[in-house]
Amino acid sequence: MDLLPAETSSEIVKKHRFRSLKMVDLNYEEVLSDVPYGADYGKLDNGLRYYVRLNSKPKMRAALALAVRVGSVLEEEEERGVAHIVEHLAFSATKKYTNHDIVKFLESIGAEFGACQNAVTSSDETVYELFVPIDKPELLSQAISVLAEFSSDIRVSQEDLEKERGAVMEEYRANRNASGRMQDAHWLLMMEGSKYAERLPIGLEKVIRTVSPETVKRFYTKWYHLQNMAVIAVGDFSDTKSVVELIKTHFGWKVSANDYIEIPKFLVPSHEDPRISCFVESETAGSAVMISCKSPVDELKTVKDYRNLLVEAMFYHAMNQRFFKISRKKDPPYFSCSVAADVIVQPVKAYIMTSSCKEKGTLDALESMLTEIGRVRLHGFSERETSVARASMMSEIESAYLERDQVQSASLREEYLHHFLRGEPVVGIEYEAQLQKTILPYISASEVSKYSENFRTTHSCVIKAIEPRASATIEDLKNIVLKVNSLEEDGNISPWDEEHIPEEIVTLKPNPGSVVQESEYSNIGVTELILSNGMRVCYKQTDFLEDQVLFTGYAYGGLSELPEDEYFSCSMSSTIAGEIGIFGYRPSVLLDMLAGKRAEIGTKLGAYMRTFFGDCSPTDLETAFQLVYQLFATGVVPGEEDIKIVMQMSEESVHAQERDPYTVFANRVREINYGNSYFFRPTRISDLRKVDPFKACEYFNKCFKDPSTFTVVIVGNIAPDIARPLILQYLGGIPRPSEPILRYSRDDLKGLPFTFPTTITREVVRSPMVEAQCSVQLCFPVELKNEKMMEDIHFIGFLTKLLEAKIIQVLRFKHGQIYSAGVSVFLGGNKPSRVGNARGDISVNFSCDPDVAIALVDLALDEILRLQEEGPSDADISTILEIEQRAHENGLQENYWWLDRILHSYQSRIYSGDVSSSFTVQDESRTEVRKTLTPVTAQQALQRTLPFPCKKQYTVVILMPQGSRIERLKSTITDPKVQAAFAGLAVLGFCIWRYSQRSSES
């Protein structure tokens, strides 16, 4: 099987450009340039470095950052958590801005809180990031001035600190869930003997609650020196020189408060004997094994170093392919397993293997993981495995090269951050593509296999088993390590047994269909085809990304049509079919068949629709359409082992949900708001035991059998003269059954049985917790009238943004009691009929201290009622209009946005055969709502959309730790003690390798 096929006449010119890219003359001792490619790079007299790069993706936007080589490892004992507190205070108050005015200003220009203004504190660094519009001359200067404020003018008063303690504490509390506790334990084990072990970025609760302004200020002025900082600006600028001048204007005159102190280096000691632990976590999502081997960070200075990086990457590709295949074998030792590596702190790189397995399966999982690494050390990877890894990497660099002029500014910003913080060279994608094209074909299987040496248990190894209930012991784990090491030393691990891989996805090409009707809709740039088998295909050619084509196919009729006795079996059909293989091949076989190709296809069965969706390279469009053809033309037949694995995984998942307090909470919210219908009820073990796998697969096969029921929308870099023949061959070639299968009218579908409570419902869900957590969900019923549907759909989008912003302002900025809040609308329970009103709900959710949850709910209700009775301010309306407009402008440059909009145009209740007309009406409706949105119309919409007054009908569900002092919560009773306690509040004021970074939407 040729994994790097020669060019054919059907390949597009863009692809040819990569294939004809010249190779380089290799000199492995050549030093990679320290000057970052593409950037205007320099240093001011005060020590600040800057990187400025022109990039037009997205248009009229800039990705900015202030990088500071200061993290939690620099903290003294009484400062533990202060680096993170400083980051929070930056957005709260500076010399120029007070009371979170920075947040308000940035939102007023369309930079949404969280999404476009954020910061992260890790062990070694702090980074402040902004993503701002620059279509007005003053905006870029103002945004850079904000970064300048962060560099030396963060205000640290007693009042500022008290206001922010609650938000920091809530972030601390959120990180003390099951995942956080497991990460903490593993981190301490890995970093044992170093200062990093005692300097988690989130800090200590005692410090967060009691640290003085003087201590925070001392840390800030000591370490926030301009020589420790860099400003990065990547965006759609007219030129770089003017941006450099802005940086000089805002930063050039600054002088650091203290003399420069060189950042100390903190070592992490190595150890020969593995550190082994068993971690019992009652709330964990399942059993797992983590193996981490530490090593000094590799240098990346020369071409030889870059080659080593490619060899290492090939190892991960090949190893992960193997782990996936093992997980799909008979009686697999784990459900999933993967290997990766990353720099976790400045001096240390970690090589990490993680697996998830069945309960009481950690010993088998550990043995399999270590055995497989040992197998590679003894026998190596095969030439085929190496070729598959090489083809995958070649495909990745090819895609990156083709889209080198379309990279998002935020991605380029990351490259320059790594240059400043880690010293990683930035050589440019064109040179990287040349290097990889030159080097990859000559990397041998034996070279790739040697990277298994990094996973020896004698190489500063940490092994950890995670279980919900104790079964394995440390001694058991040690014995497994000794057993596998002995097998390897004696050469008693057999070679890898490879599967047979078919050459072609479609062995017999179908007869092409024909076009029976064609329509052009020039105003939105789409072409619609009705094919001879009844399938409707709509495509839009774009140039947003050179190497992306997206598509979605949908048909009406889904799980709502099923009787209750068939529902549970059929609702699992996608899961069961996916494990068996929905394209005529087992997933492990298909993985190799698709090596070197970028074509991903998935399916979804919903209440009212069944869909397939895909993402591929334009040159792999034929492969993607072949997979769609196989989806319809082949049937899924369950085997005994397939069923066993799927049901075992499903049972583990259900058990994990029952252990997780947040899942229990979410299930109760759903039950209260939508009733106890089997549609909304959580799956139980008893439900799984009723599942008929044969019926599930039979239903899945029916769902994707009749092409005449499907509409397919394709968006991306497709050349019609190439794409149309493929559409006719593989989509038009899908055979149409003699009798319609699952053909439904959208107006006749069965609606889901749900009814929002007609009165006030308040309930506390108490759950056993290792550490106290509290989550709140406040919900209101929503009903959109048919006659004003288009208008109110857009109104409700603006209202959710308004409510979210105002609740954050009250609960976080004013009272300092939450970290963040979310407001969302759910209308998905409505059948897609073209008539009738639409019902749903708007929900407000946040987490907080359990002792103030009730008071915060009442504050949120007060604020929503105030908005209904008094309306928002002009500034509020201006801000949400600006945020929405900026998001809309970004969307216009994205394939995903256009795909979603065209799909919604087809599925809109106003669609009557003309997708262009439907699209236009929706667009005009948005424009009209924007024109009419004022404080008065927003107030009216809040009264019209929500119950008015809002306090007359709502549900609130609060997750509390079991044994909380709050015994009961009823709508007719308020607790005066809680209210009194709250009155005093104004006075009181990644997987493990990425764990060192703590994100904060400050």
PDB file of C-alpha atoms in Angstrom, residues 72-206:
ATOM      1  CA  SER A  72       4.677  30.623  41.603  1.00  0.00           C
ATOM      2  CA  VAL A  73       8.071  28.957  42.086  1.00  0.00           C
ATOM      3  CA  LEU A  74       9.486  32.380  43.072  1.00  0.00           C
ATOM      4  CA  GLU A  75       7.121  32.691  46.039  1.00  0.00           C
ATOM      5  CA  GLU A  76       8.298  32.491  49.620  1.00  0.00           C
ATOM      6  CA  GLU A  77       6.323  30.443  52.131  1.00  0.00           C
ATOM      7  CA  GLU A  78       4.097  33.358  53.178  1.00  0.00           C
ATOM      8  CA  GLU A  79       3.530  34.231  49.488  1.00  0.00           C
ATOM      9  CA  ARG A  80       2.155  30.909  48.242  1.00  0.00           C
ATOM     10  CA  GLY A  81      -0.530  31.926  45.753  1.00  0.00           C
ATOM     11  CA  VAL A  82       0.553  35.554  45.412  1.00  0.00           C
ATOM     12  CA  ALA A  83       1.739  35.277  41.780  1.00  0.00           C
ATOM     13  CA  HIS A  84      -1.784  34.227  40.858  1.00  0.00           C
ATOM     14  CA  ILE A  85      -3.356  36.937  43.032  1.00  0.00           C
ATOM     15  CA  VAL A  86      -1.286  39.580  41.205  1.00  0.00           C
ATOM     16  CA  GLU A  87      -2.645  38.300  37.908  1.00  0.00           C
ATOM     17  CA  HIS A  88      -6.205  38.686  39.219  1.00  0.00           C
ATOM     18  CA  LEU A  89      -5.565  42.170  40.577  1.00  0.00           C
ATOM     19  CA  ALA A  90      -4.293  43.309  37.169  1.00  0.00           C
ATOM     20  CA  PHE A  91      -7.797  43.230  35.737  1.00  0.00           C
ATOM     21  CA  SER A  92      -9.276  44.672  38.919  1.00  0.00           C
ATOM     22  CA  ALA A  93      -7.371  47.911  39.442  1.00  0.00           C
ATOM     23  CA  THR A  94      -4.308  49.714  38.149  1.00  0.00           C
ATOM     24  CA  LYS A  95      -2.976  53.256  38.402  1.00  0.00           C
ATOM     25  CA  LYS A  96      -5.230  54.346  35.532  1.00  0.00           C
ATOM     26  CA  TYR A  97      -8.199  51.968  35.884  1.00  0.00           C
ATOM     27  CA  THR A  98     -10.284  51.073  38.965  1.00  0.00           C
ATOM     28  CA  ASN A  99     -13.164  48.756  39.848  1.00  0.00           C
ATOM     29  CA  HIS A 100     -12.606  46.407  36.895  1.00  0.00           C
ATOM     30  CA  ASP A 101     -12.767  49.338  34.467  1.00  0.00           C
ATOM     31  CA  ILE A 102     -10.206  47.525  32.308  1.00  0.00           C
ATOM     32  CA  VAL A 103     -12.711  44.727  31.777  1.00  0.00           C
ATOM     33  CA  LYS A 104     -15.481  47.204  31.023  1.00  0.00           C
ATOM     34  CA  PHE A 105     -13.333  49.166  28.583  1.00  0.00           C
ATOM     35  CA  LEU A 106     -12.202  46.055  26.713  1.00  0.00           C
ATOM     36  CA  GLU A 107     -15.765  44.769  26.501  1.00  0.00           C
ATOM     37  CA  SER A 108     -16.915  48.152  25.210  1.00  0.00           C
ATOM     38  CA  ILE A 109     -14.665  47.697  22.168  1.00  0.00           C
ATOM     39  CA  GLY A 110     -15.860  44.117  21.612  1.00  0.00           C
ATOM     40  CA  ALA A 111     -13.206  42.144  23.539  1.00  0.00           C
ATOM     41  CA  GLU A 112     -15.373  39.797  25.580  1.00  0.00           C
ATOM     42  CA  PHE A 113     -14.381  38.963  29.163  1.00  0.00           C
ATOM     43  CA  GLY A 114     -12.768  35.516  29.275  1.00  0.00           C
ATOM     44  CA  ALA A 115     -12.707  34.841  25.543  1.00  0.00           C
ATOM     45  CA  CYS A 116     -10.709  37.939  24.525  1.00  0.00           C
ATOM     46  CA  GLN A 117      -9.141  39.087  27.788  1.00  0.00           C
ATOM     47  CA  ASN A 118      -7.502  36.434  29.895  1.00  0.00           C
ATOM     48  CA  ALA A 119      -4.373  35.487  31.797  1.00  0.00           C
ATOM     49  CA  VAL A 120      -2.576  32.387  32.997  1.00  0.00           C
ATOM     50  CA  THR A 121      -0.182  31.833  35.892  1.00  0.00           C
ATOM     51  CA  SER A 122       2.101  28.807  35.966  1.00  0.00           C
ATOM     52  CA  SER A 123       5.079  27.721  38.013  1.00  0.00           C
ATOM     53  CA  ASP A 124       7.557  29.667  35.879  1.00  0.00           C
ATOM     54  CA  GLU A 125       5.600  32.391  34.107  1.00  0.00           C
ATOM     55  CA  THR A 126       2.562  34.651  33.925  1.00  0.00           C
ATOM     56  CA  VAL A 127       1.004  35.646  30.601  1.00  0.00           C
ATOM     57  CA  TYR A 128      -1.664  38.289  29.995  1.00  0.00           C
ATOM     58  CA  GLU A 129      -3.502  37.968  26.683  1.00  0.00           C
ATOM     59  CA  LEU A 130      -5.825  40.295  24.783  1.00  0.00           C
ATOM     60  CA  PHE A 131      -7.601  39.802  21.469  1.00  0.00           C
ATOM     61  CA  VAL A 132      -8.893  43.145  20.237  1.00  0.00           C
ATOM     62  CA  PRO A 133     -10.368  44.840  17.166  1.00  0.00           C
ATOM     63  CA  ILE A 134      -8.094  47.417  15.545  1.00  0.00           C
ATOM     64  CA  ASP A 135     -10.366  48.920  12.895  1.00  0.00           C
ATOM     65  CA  LYS A 136     -10.278  52.268  14.702  1.00  0.00           C
ATOM     66  CA  PRO A 137      -6.924  54.053  15.036  1.00  0.00           C
ATOM     67  CA  GLU A 138      -7.046  54.506  18.797  1.00  0.00           C
ATOM     68  CA  LEU A 139      -7.978  50.914  19.767  1.00  0.00           C
ATOM     69  CA  LEU A 140      -4.546  49.329  19.365  1.00  0.00           C
ATOM     70  CA  SER A 141      -2.892  52.118  21.349  1.00  0.00           C
ATOM     71  CA  GLN A 142      -5.437  51.749  24.143  1.00  0.00           C
ATOM     72  CA  ALA A 143      -4.988  47.968  24.278  1.00  0.00           C
ATOM     73  CA  ILE A 144      -1.192  48.253  24.445  1.00  0.00           C
ATOM     74  CA  SER A 145      -1.596  50.834  27.203  1.00  0.00           C
ATOM     75  CA  VAL A 146      -3.538  48.229  29.207  1.00  0.00           C
ATOM     76  CA  LEU A 147      -0.584  45.823  28.952  1.00  0.00           C
ATOM     77  CA  ALA A 148       1.683  48.662  30.035  1.00  0.00           C
ATOM     78  CA  GLU A 149      -0.488  49.130  33.134  1.00  0.00           C
ATOM     79  CA  PHE A 150      -0.047  45.426  33.954  1.00  0.00           C
ATOM     80  CA  SER A 151       3.731  45.701  33.699  1.00  0.00           C
ATOM     81  CA  SER A 152       4.273  48.173  36.556  1.00  0.00           C
ATOM     82  CA  ASP A 153       1.074  49.887  37.686  1.00  0.00           C
ATOM     83  CA  ILE A 154      -1.129  47.146  39.196  1.00  0.00           C
ATOM     84  CA  ARG A 155      -2.752  48.632  42.291  1.00  0.00           C
ATOM     85  CA  VAL A 156      -2.601  46.588  45.492  1.00  0.00           C
ATOM     86  CA  SER A 157      -4.758  48.244  48.124  1.00  0.00           C
ATOM     87  CA  GLN A 158      -6.604  46.554  50.974  1.00  0.00           C
ATOM     88  CA  GLU A 159      -9.919  47.255  49.242  1.00  0.00           C
ATOM     89  CA  ASP A 160      -8.720  45.845  45.893  1.00  0.00           C
ATOM     90  CA  LEU A 161      -7.421  42.718  47.587  1.00  0.00           C
ATOM     91  CA  GLU A 162     -10.589  42.088  49.599  1.00  0.00           C
ATOM     92  CA  LYS A 163     -12.734  42.424  46.468  1.00  0.00           C
ATOM     93  CA  GLU A 164     -10.694  39.810  44.627  1.00  0.00           C
ATOM     94  CA  ARG A 165     -10.181  37.237  47.394  1.00  0.00           C
ATOM     95  CA  GLY A 166     -13.570  35.637  46.808  1.00  0.00           C
ATOM     96  CA  ALA A 167     -12.949  35.128  43.082  1.00  0.00           C
ATOM     97  CA  VAL A 168      -9.526  33.608  43.766  1.00  0.00           C
ATOM     98  CA  MET A 169     -10.978  31.393  46.495  1.00  0.00           C
ATOM     99  CA  GLU A 170     -13.668  30.189  44.129  1.00  0.00           C
ATOM    100  CA  GLU A 171     -11.026  29.277  41.578  1.00  0.00           C
ATOM    101  CA  TYR A 172      -9.129  27.487  44.362  1.00  0.00           C
ATOM    102  CA  ARG A 173     -12.293  25.619  45.373  1.00  0.00           C
ATOM    103  CA  ALA A 174     -13.027  24.636  41.772  1.00  0.00           C
ATOM    104  CA  ASN A 175      -9.560  23.097  41.517  1.00  0.00           C
ATOM    105  CA  ARG A 176     -10.184  20.947  44.574  1.00  0.00           C
ATOM    106  CA  ASN A 177     -12.439  18.522  42.706  1.00  0.00           C
ATOM    107  CA  ALA A 178     -11.488  14.917  41.949  1.00  0.00           C
ATOM    108  CA  SER A 179      -9.370  15.845  38.939  1.00  0.00           C
ATOM    109  CA  GLY A 180      -7.589  18.590  40.838  1.00  0.00           C
ATOM    110  CA  ARG A 181      -6.800  16.368  43.802  1.00  0.00           C
ATOM    111  CA  MET A 182      -5.391  13.654  41.549  1.00  0.00           C
ATOM    112  CA  GLN A 183      -3.273  16.173  39.649  1.00  0.00           C
ATOM    113  CA  ASP A 184      -1.986  17.674  42.892  1.00  0.00           C
ATOM    114  CA  ALA A 185      -0.985  14.259  44.223  1.00  0.00           C
ATOM    115  CA  HIS A 186       0.821  13.311  41.034  1.00  0.00           C
ATOM    116  CA  TRP A 187       2.529  16.691  40.840  1.00  0.00           C
ATOM    117  CA  LEU A 188       3.872  16.366  44.385  1.00  0.00           C
ATOM    118  CA  LEU A 189       5.187  12.893  43.600  1.00  0.00           C
ATOM    119  CA  MET A 190       6.892  14.043  40.395  1.00  0.00           C
ATOM    120  CA  MET A 191       8.408  17.190  41.877  1.00  0.00           C
ATOM    121  CA  GLU A 192       9.405  15.680  45.227  1.00  0.00           C
ATOM    122  CA  GLY A 193      12.644  17.167  46.495  1.00  0.00           C
ATOM    123  CA  SER A 194      12.308  20.423  44.543  1.00  0.00           C
ATOM    124  CA  LYS A 195      10.743  23.779  45.321  1.00  0.00           C
ATOM    125  CA  TYR A 196       8.230  23.161  42.527  1.00  0.00           C
ATOM    126  CA  ALA A 197       6.566  20.508  44.692  1.00  0.00           C
ATOM    127  CA  GLU A 198       5.494  23.144  47.214  1.00  0.00           C
ATOM    128  CA  ARG A 199       4.595  25.932  44.801  1.00  0.00           C
ATOM    129  CA  LEU A 200       1.411  25.002  43.014  1.00  0.00           C
ATOM    130  CA  PRO A 201       0.220  28.163  41.200  1.00  0.00           C
ATOM    131  CA  ILE A 202      -3.179  28.223  42.910  1.00  0.00           C
ATOM    132  CA  GLY A 203      -1.456  28.568  46.290  1.00  0.00           C
ATOM    133  CA  LEU A 204      -2.676  27.930  49.820  1.00  0.00           C
ATOM    134  CA  GLU A 205      -6.141  28.745  51.136  1.00  0.00           C
ATOM    135  CA  LYS A 206      -4.688  30.453  54.185  1.00  0.00           C
TER     136      LYS A 206
END
